[in-house]
PDB file of C-alpha atoms and ligand atoms in Angstrom:
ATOM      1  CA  UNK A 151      -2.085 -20.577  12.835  1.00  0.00           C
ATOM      2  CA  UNK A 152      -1.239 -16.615  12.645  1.00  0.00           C
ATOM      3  CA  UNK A 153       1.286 -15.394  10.528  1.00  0.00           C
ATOM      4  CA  UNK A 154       4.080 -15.100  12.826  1.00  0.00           C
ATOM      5  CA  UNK A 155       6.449 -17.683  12.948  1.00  0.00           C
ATOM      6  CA  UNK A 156       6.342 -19.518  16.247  1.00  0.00           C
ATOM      7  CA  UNK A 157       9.924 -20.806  17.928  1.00  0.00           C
ATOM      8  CA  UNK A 158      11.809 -17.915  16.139  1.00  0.00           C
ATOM      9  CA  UNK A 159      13.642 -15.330  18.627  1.00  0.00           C
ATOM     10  CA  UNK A 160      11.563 -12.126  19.045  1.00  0.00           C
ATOM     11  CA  UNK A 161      12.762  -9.252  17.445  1.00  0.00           C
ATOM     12  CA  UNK A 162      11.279  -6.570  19.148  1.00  0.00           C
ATOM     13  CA  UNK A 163      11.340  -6.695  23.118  1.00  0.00           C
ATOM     14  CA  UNK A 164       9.805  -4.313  25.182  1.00  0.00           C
ATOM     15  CA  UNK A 165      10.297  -4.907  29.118  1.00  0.00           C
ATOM     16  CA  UNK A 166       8.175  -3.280  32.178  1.00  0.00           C
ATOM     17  CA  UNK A 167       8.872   0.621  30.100  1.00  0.00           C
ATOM     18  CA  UNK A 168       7.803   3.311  32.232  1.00  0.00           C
ATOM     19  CA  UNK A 169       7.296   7.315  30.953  1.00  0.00           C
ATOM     20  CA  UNK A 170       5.992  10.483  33.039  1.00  0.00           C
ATOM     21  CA  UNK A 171       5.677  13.791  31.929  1.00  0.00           C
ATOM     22  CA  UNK A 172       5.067  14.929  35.449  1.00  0.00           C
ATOM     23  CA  UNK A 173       2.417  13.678  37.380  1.00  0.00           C
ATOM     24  CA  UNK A 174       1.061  12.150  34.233  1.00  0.00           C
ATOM     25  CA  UNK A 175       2.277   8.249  33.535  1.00  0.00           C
ATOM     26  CA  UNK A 176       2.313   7.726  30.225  1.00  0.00           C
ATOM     27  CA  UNK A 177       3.654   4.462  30.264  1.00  0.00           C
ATOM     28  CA  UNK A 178       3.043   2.741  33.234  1.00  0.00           C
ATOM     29  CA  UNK A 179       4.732  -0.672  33.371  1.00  0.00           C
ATOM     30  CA  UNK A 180       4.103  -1.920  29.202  1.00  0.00           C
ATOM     31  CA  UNK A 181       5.636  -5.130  27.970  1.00  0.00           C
ATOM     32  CA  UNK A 182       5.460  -6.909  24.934  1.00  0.00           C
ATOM     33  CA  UNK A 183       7.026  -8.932  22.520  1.00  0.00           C
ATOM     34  CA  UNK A 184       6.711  -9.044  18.517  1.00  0.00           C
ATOM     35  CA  UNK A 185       8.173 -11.899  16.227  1.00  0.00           C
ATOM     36  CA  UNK A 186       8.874 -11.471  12.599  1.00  0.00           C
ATOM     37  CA  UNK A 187       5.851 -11.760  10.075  1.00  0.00           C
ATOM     38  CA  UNK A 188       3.574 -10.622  12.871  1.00  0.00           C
ATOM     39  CA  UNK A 189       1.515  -7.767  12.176  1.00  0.00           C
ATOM     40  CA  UNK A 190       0.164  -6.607  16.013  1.00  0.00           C
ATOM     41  CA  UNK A 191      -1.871  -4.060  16.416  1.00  0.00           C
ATOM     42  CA  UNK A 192      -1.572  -1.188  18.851  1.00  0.00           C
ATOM     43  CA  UNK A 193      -4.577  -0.604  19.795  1.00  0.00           C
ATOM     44  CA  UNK A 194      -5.666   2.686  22.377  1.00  0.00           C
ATOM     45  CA  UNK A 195      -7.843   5.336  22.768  1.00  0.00           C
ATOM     46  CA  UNK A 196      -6.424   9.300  22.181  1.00  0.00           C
ATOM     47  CA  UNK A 197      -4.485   9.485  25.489  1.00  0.00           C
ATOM     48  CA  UNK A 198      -3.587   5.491  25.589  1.00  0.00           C
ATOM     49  CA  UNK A 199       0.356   6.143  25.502  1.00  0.00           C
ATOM     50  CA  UNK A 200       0.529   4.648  22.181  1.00  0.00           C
ATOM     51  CA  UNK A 201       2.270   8.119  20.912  1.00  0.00           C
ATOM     52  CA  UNK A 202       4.762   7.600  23.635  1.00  0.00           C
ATOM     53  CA  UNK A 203       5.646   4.025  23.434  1.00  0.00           C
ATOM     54  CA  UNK A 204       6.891   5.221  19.698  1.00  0.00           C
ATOM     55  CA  UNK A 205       8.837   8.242  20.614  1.00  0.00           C
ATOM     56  CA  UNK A 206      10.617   5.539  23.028  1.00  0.00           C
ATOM     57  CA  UNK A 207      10.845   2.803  20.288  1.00  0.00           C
ATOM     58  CA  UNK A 208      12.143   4.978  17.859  1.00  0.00           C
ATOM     59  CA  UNK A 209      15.047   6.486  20.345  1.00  0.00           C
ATOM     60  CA  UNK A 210      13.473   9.886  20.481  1.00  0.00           C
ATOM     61  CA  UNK A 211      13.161   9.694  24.166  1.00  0.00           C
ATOM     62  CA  UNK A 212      14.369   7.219  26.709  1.00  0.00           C
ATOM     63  CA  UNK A 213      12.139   5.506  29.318  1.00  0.00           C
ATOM     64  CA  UNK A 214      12.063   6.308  32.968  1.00  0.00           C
ATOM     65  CA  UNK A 215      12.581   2.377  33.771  1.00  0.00           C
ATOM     66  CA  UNK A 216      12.477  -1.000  31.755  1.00  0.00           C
ATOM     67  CA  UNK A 217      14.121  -1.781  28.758  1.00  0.00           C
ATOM     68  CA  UNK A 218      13.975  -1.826  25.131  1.00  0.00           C
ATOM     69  CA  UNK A 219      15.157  -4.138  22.857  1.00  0.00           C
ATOM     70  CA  UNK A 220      15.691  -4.314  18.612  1.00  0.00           C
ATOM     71  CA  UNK A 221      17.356  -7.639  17.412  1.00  0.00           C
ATOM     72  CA  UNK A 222      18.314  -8.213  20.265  1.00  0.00           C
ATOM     73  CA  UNK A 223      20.099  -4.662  21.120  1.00  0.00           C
ATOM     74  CA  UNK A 224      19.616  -2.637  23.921  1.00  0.00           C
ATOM     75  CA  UNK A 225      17.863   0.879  22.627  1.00  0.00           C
ATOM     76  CA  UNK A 226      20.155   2.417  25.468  1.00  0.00           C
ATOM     77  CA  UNK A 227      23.628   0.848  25.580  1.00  0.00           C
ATOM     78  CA  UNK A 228      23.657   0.071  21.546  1.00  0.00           C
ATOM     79  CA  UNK A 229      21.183   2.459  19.882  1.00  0.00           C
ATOM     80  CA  UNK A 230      22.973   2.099  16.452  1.00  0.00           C
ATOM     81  CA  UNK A 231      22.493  -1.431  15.866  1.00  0.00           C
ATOM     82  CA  UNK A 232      19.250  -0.998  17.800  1.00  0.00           C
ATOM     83  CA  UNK A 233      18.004   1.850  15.165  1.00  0.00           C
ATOM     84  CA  UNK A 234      19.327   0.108  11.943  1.00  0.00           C
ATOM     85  CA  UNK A 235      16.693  -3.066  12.719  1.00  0.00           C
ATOM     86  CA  UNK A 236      14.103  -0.714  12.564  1.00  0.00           C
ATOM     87  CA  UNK A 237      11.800   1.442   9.835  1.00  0.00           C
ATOM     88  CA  UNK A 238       9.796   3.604  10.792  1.00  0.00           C
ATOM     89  CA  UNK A 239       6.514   5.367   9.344  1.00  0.00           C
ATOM     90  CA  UNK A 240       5.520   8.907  11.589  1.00  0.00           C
ATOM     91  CA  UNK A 241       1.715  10.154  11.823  1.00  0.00           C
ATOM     92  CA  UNK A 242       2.459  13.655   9.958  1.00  0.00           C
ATOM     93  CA  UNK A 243       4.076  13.073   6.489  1.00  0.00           C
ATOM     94  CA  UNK A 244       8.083  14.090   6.723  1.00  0.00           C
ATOM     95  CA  UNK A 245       9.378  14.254   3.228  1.00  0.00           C
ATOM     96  CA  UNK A 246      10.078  17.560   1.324  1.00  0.00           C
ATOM     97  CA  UNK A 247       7.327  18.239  -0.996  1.00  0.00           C
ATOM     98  CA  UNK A 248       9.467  20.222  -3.090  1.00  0.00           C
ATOM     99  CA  UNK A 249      11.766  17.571  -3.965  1.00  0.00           C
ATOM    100  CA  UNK A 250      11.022  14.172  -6.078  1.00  0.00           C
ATOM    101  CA  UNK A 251      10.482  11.170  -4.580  1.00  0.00           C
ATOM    102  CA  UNK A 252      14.136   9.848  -5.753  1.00  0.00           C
ATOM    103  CA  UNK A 253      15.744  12.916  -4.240  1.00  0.00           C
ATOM    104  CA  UNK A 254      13.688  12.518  -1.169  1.00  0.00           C
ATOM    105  CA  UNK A 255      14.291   8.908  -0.763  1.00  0.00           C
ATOM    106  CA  UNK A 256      18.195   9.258  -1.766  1.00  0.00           C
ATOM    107  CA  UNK A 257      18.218  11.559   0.626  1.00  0.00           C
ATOM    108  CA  UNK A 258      17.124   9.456   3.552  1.00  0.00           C
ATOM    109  CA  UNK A 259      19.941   7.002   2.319  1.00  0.00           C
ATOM    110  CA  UNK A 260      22.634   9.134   2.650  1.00  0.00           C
ATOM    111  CA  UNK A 261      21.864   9.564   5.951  1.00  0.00           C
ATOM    112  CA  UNK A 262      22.296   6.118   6.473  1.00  0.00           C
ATOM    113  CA  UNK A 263      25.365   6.131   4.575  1.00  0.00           C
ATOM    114  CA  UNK A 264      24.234   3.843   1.861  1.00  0.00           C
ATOM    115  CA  UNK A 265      26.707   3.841  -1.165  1.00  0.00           C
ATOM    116  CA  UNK A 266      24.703   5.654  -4.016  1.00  0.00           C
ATOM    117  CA  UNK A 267      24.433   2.456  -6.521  1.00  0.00           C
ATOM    118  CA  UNK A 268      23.501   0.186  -4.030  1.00  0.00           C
ATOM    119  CA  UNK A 269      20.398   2.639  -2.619  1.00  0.00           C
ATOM    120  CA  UNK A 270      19.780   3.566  -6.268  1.00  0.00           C
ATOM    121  CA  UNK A 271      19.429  -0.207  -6.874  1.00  0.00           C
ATOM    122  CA  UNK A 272      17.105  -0.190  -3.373  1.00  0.00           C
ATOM    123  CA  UNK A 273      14.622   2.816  -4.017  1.00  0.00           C
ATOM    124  CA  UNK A 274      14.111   1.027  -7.719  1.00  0.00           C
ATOM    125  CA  UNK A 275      12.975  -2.279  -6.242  1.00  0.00           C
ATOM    126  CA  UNK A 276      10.817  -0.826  -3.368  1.00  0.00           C
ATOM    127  CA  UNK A 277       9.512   1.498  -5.780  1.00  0.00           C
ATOM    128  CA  UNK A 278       8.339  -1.018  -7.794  1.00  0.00           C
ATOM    129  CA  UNK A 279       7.398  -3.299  -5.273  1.00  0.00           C
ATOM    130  CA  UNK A 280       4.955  -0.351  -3.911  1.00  0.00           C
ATOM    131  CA  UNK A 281       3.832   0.216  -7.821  1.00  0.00           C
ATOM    132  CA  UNK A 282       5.833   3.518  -7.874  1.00  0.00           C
ATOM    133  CA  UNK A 283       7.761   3.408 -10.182  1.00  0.00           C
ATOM    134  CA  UNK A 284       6.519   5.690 -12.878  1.00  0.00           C
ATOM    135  CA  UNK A 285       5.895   8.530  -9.722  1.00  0.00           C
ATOM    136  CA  UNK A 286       9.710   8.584  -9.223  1.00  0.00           C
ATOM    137  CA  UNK A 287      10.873  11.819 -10.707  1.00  0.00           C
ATOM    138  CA  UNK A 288       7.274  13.507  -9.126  1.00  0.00           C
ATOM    139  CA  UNK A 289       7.180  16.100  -7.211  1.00  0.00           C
ATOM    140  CA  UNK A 290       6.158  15.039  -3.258  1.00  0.00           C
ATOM    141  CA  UNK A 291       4.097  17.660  -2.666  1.00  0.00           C
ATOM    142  CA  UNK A 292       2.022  16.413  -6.352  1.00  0.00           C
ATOM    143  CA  UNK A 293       1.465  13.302  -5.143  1.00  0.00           C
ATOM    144  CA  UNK A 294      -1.917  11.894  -3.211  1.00  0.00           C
ATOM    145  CA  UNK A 295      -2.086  10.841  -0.203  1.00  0.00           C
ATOM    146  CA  UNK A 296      -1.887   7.226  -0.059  1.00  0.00           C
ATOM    147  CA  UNK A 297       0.789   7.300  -2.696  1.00  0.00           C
ATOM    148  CA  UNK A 298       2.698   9.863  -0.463  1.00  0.00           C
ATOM    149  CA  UNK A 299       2.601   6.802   2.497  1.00  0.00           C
ATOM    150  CA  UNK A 300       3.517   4.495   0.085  1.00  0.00           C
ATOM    151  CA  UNK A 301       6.548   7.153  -0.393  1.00  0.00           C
ATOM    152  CA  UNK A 302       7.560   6.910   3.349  1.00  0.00           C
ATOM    153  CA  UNK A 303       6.867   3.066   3.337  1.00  0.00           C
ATOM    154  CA  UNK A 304       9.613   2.626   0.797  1.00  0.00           C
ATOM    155  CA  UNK A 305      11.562   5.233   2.304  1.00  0.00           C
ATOM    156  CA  UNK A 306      11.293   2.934   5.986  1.00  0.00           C
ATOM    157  CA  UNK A 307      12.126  -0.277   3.855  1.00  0.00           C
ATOM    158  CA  UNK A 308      15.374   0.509   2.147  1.00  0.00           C
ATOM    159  CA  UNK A 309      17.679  -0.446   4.895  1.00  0.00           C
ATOM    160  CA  UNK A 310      15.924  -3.627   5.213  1.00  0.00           C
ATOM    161  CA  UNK A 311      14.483  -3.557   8.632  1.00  0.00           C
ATOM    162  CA  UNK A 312      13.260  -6.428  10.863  1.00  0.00           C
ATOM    163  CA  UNK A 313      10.706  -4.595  12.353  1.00  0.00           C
ATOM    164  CA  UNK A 314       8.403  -1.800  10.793  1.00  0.00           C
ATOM    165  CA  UNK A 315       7.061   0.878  13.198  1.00  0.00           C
ATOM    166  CA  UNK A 316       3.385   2.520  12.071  1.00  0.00           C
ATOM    167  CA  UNK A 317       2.370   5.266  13.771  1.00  0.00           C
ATOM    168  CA  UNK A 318      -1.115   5.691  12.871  1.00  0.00           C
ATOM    169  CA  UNK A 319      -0.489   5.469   9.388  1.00  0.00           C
ATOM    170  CA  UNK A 320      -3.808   6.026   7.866  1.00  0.00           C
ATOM    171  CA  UNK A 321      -4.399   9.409   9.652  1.00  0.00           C
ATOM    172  CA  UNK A 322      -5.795  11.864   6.658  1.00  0.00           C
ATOM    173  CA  UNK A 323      -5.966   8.796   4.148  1.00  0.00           C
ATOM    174  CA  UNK A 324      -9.557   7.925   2.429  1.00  0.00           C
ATOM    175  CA  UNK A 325     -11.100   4.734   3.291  1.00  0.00           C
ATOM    176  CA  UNK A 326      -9.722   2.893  -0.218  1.00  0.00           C
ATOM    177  CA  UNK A 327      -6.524   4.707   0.479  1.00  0.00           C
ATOM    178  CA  UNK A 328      -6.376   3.358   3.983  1.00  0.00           C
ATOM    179  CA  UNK A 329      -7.844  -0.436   3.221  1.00  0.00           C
ATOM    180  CA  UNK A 330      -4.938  -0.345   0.421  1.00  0.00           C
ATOM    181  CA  UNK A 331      -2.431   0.250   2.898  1.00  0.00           C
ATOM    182  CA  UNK A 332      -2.981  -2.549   5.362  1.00  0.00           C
ATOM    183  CA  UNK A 333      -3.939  -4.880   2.795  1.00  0.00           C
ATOM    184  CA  UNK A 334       0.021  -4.039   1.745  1.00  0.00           C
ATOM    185  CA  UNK A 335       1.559  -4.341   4.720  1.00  0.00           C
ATOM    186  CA  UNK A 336       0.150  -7.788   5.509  1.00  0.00           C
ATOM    187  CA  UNK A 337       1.467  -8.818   2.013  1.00  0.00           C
ATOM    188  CA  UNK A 338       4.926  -6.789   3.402  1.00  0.00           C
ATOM    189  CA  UNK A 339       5.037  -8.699   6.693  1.00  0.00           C
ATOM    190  CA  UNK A 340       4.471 -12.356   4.697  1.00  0.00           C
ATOM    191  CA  UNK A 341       6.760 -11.429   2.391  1.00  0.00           C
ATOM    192  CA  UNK A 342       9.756 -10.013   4.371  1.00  0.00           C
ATOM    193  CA  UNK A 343       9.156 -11.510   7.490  1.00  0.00           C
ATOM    194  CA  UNK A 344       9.356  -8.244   9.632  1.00  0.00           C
ATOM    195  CA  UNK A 345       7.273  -7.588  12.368  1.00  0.00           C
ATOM    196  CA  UNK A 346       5.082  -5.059  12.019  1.00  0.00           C
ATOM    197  CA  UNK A 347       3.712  -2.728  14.515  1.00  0.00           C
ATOM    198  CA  UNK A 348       0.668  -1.030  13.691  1.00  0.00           C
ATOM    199  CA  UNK A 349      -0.584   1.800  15.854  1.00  0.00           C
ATOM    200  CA  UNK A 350      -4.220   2.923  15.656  1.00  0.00           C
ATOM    201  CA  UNK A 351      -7.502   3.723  17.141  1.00  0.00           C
ATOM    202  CA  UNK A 352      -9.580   2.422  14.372  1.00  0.00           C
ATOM    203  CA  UNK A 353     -10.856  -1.249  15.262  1.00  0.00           C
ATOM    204  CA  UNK A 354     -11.656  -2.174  11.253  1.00  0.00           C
ATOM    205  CA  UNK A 355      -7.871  -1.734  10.673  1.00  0.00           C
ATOM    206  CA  UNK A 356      -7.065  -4.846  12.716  1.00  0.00           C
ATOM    207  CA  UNK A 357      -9.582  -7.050  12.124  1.00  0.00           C
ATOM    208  CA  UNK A 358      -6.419  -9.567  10.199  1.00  0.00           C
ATOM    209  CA  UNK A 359      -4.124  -8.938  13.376  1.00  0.00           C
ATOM    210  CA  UNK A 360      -2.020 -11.474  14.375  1.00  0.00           C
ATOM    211  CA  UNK A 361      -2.188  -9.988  17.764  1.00  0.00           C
ATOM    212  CA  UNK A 362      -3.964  -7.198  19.562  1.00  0.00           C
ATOM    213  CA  UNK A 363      -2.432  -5.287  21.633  1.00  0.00           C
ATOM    214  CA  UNK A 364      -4.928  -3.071  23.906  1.00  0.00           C
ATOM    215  CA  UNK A 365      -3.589  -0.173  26.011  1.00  0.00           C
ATOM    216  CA  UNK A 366      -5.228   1.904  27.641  1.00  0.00           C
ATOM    217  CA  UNK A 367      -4.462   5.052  30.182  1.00  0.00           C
ATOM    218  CA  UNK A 368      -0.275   3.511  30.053  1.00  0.00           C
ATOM    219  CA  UNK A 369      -0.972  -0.243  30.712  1.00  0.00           C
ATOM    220  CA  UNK A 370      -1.436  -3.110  28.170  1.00  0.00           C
ATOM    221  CA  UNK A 371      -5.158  -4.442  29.101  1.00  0.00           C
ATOM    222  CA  UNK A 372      -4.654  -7.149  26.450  1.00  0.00           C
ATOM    223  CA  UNK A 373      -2.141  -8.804  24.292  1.00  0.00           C
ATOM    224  CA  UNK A 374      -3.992 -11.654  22.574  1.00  0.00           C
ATOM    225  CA  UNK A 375      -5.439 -12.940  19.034  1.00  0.00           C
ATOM    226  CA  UNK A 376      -8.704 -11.292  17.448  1.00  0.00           C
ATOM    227  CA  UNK A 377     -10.999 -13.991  18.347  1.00  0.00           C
ATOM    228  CA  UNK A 378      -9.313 -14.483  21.490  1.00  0.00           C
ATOM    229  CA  UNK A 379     -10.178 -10.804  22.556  1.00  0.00           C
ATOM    230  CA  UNK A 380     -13.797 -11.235  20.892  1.00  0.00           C
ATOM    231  CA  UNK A 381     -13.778 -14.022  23.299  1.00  0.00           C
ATOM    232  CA  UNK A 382     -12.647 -13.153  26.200  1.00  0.00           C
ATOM    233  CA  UNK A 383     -14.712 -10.187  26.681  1.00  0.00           C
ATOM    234  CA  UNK A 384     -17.779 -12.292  25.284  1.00  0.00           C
ATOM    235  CA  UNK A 385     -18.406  -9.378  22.487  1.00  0.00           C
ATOM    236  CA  UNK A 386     -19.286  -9.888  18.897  1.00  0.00           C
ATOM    237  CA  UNK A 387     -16.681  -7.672  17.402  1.00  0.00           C
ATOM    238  CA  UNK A 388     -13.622  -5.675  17.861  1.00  0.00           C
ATOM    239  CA  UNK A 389     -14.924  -2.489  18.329  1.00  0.00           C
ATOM    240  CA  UNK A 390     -17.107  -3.955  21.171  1.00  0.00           C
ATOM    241  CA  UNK A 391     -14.554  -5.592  22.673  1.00  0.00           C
ATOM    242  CA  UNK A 392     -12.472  -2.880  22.556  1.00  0.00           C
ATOM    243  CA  UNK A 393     -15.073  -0.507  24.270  1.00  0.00           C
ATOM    244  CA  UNK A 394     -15.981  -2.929  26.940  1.00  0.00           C
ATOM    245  CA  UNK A 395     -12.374  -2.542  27.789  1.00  0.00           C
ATOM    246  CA  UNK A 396     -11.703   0.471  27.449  1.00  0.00           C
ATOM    247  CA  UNK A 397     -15.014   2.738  27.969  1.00  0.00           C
ATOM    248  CA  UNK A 398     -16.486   5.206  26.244  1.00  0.00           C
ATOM    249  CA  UNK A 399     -14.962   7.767  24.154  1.00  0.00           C
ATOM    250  CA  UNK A 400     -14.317  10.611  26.309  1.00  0.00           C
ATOM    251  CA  UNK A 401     -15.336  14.446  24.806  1.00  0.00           C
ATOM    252  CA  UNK A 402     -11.765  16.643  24.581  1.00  0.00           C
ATOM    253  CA  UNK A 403     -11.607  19.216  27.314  1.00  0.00           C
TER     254      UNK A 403
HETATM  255  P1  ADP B1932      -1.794   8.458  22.469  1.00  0.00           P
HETATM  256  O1  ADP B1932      -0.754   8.537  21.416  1.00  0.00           O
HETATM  257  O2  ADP B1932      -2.277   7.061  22.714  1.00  0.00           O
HETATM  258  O3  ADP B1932      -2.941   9.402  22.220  1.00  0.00           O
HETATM  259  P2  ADP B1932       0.101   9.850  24.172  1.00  0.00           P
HETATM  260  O4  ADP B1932       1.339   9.039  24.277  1.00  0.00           O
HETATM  261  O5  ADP B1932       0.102  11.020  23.256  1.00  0.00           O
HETATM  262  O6  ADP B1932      -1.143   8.887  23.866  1.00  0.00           O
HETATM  263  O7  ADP B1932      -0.279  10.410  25.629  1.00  0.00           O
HETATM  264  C1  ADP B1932      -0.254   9.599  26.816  1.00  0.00           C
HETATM  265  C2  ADP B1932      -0.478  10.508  28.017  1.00  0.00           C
HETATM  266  O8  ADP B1932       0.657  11.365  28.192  1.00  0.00           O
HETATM  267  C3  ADP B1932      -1.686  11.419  27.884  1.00  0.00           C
HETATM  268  O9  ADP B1932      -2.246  11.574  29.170  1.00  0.00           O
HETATM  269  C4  ADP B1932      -1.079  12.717  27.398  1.00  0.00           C
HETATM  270  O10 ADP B1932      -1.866  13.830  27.803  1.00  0.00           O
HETATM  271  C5  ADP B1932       0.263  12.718  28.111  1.00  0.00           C
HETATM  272  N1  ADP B1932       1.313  13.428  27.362  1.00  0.00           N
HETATM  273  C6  ADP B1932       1.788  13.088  26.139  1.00  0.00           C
HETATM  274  N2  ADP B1932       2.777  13.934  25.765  1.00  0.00           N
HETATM  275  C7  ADP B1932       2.942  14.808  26.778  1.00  0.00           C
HETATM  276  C8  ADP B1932       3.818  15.918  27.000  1.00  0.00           C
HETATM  277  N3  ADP B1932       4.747  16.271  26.105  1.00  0.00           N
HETATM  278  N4  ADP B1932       3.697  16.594  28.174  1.00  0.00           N
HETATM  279  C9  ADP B1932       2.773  16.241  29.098  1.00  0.00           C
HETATM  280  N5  ADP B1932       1.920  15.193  28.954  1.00  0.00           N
HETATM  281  C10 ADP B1932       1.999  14.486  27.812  1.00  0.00           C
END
């Protein structure tokens, strides 16, 4: 069995979303469902919609049609609730590399209008969950790479979210750096039973997937298992399967 807990009410719903810019459709009918302790993968080509699908997920944008739902809550008619059930980790790091993690990360809380003891109590448990701790009066800006993720990772777990948005997380990481971080967030997903979704066009980054989910050019081409979409396309491997669907890589223009 997969790591998601079967029989338990989805917490993430996303229903028949559509998104143009234009003439272009970015999102062209996507649906899917994610459960907590499920780590699915978003998997697309540059161009797939998986960019978009986040902007709408995290409330940046709304859809042209279909609806979203968090916990339950309509992203439209209740985006507070909505929000509050989810963390979220963006492509291009966002914390102030002039301040120390603790101010950065105290920061985010007051936004969320934490009381200071309890997200002082927070940031030192996630923190040392994330094996932080001793970084916490660094500098951002000193800190590597993978450590700065691991920043943002705490940062998108102090409000205790059901479901963890990844938006190609491992962009400008090293391979150790990157293998670290979704070794951790399978450990995260077990251990906190959020859902966890994981966008990226690297194929060796969800090889442990509970679920695949393959888009490609605004539509969802598959939503299954690993070895189901090994088997279904009759290929050896993800990459292959994922090619056979999707094509070859196309040169920019
Ligand atoms: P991905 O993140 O998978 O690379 P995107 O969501 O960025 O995909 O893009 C999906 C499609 O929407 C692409 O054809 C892209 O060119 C187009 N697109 C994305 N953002 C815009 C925008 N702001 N204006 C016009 N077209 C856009």
């Amino acid at each position: 069995m997969s790591g998601s807990e079967t029989g338990t009410a989805p917490v993430l719903q996303v229903e028949n979303v559509e998104k143009r810019y234009g003439p272009v459709r970015a999102l062209n009918g996507v649906s899917f469902e994610g459960r907590p302790g499920e780590f699915i993968a978003l998997l697309g080509p540059n161009g797939a919609g998986k960019s978009t699908l986040f902007q709408l997920l995290s409330g940046l944008f709304t859809p042209d049609a279909g609806m979203i739902r968090v916990m339950g809550h309509n992203m439209l008619r209740d985006p507070v609730p909505a929000l509050a059930g989810l963390g979220i980790v963006f492509q291009q790091s966002t914390l102030d590399p002039e301040l120390t993690v603790m101010a950065n990360l105290l920061f985010h809380t007051g936004l969320h209008g934490m009381p200071r003891s309890l997200a002082k109590e927070r940031i030192h448990r996630e923190l040392s969950r994330l094996a932080l701790l001793d970084r916490v009066n660094s500098k951002c800006g000193q800190l590597s790479g993978g450590n700065k993720r691991r920043v943002e990772l705490a940062r998108a777990l102090l409000h205790e979210p059901r479901v963890l948005l990844m938006d190609e997380p491992t962009v400008g990481l090293d391979p150790a750096s990157r293998t670290d971080l979704v070794k951790l967030m399978h450990t995260l997903k077990r251990e906190r039973s959020v859902a966890v979704l994981w966008a990226t066009h690297l194929c060796e980054e969800v090889e442990n997937a509970d679920r695949i989910i393959v888009m490609h050019k605004g539509k969802v081409l598959k939503d299954t298992t690993p070895a189901a979409l090994m088997a279904d396309t009759g290929m050896p491997g993800i990459e292959e399967a994922f090619l056979s669907l999707t094509g070859p890589v196309e040169a920019p223009v």
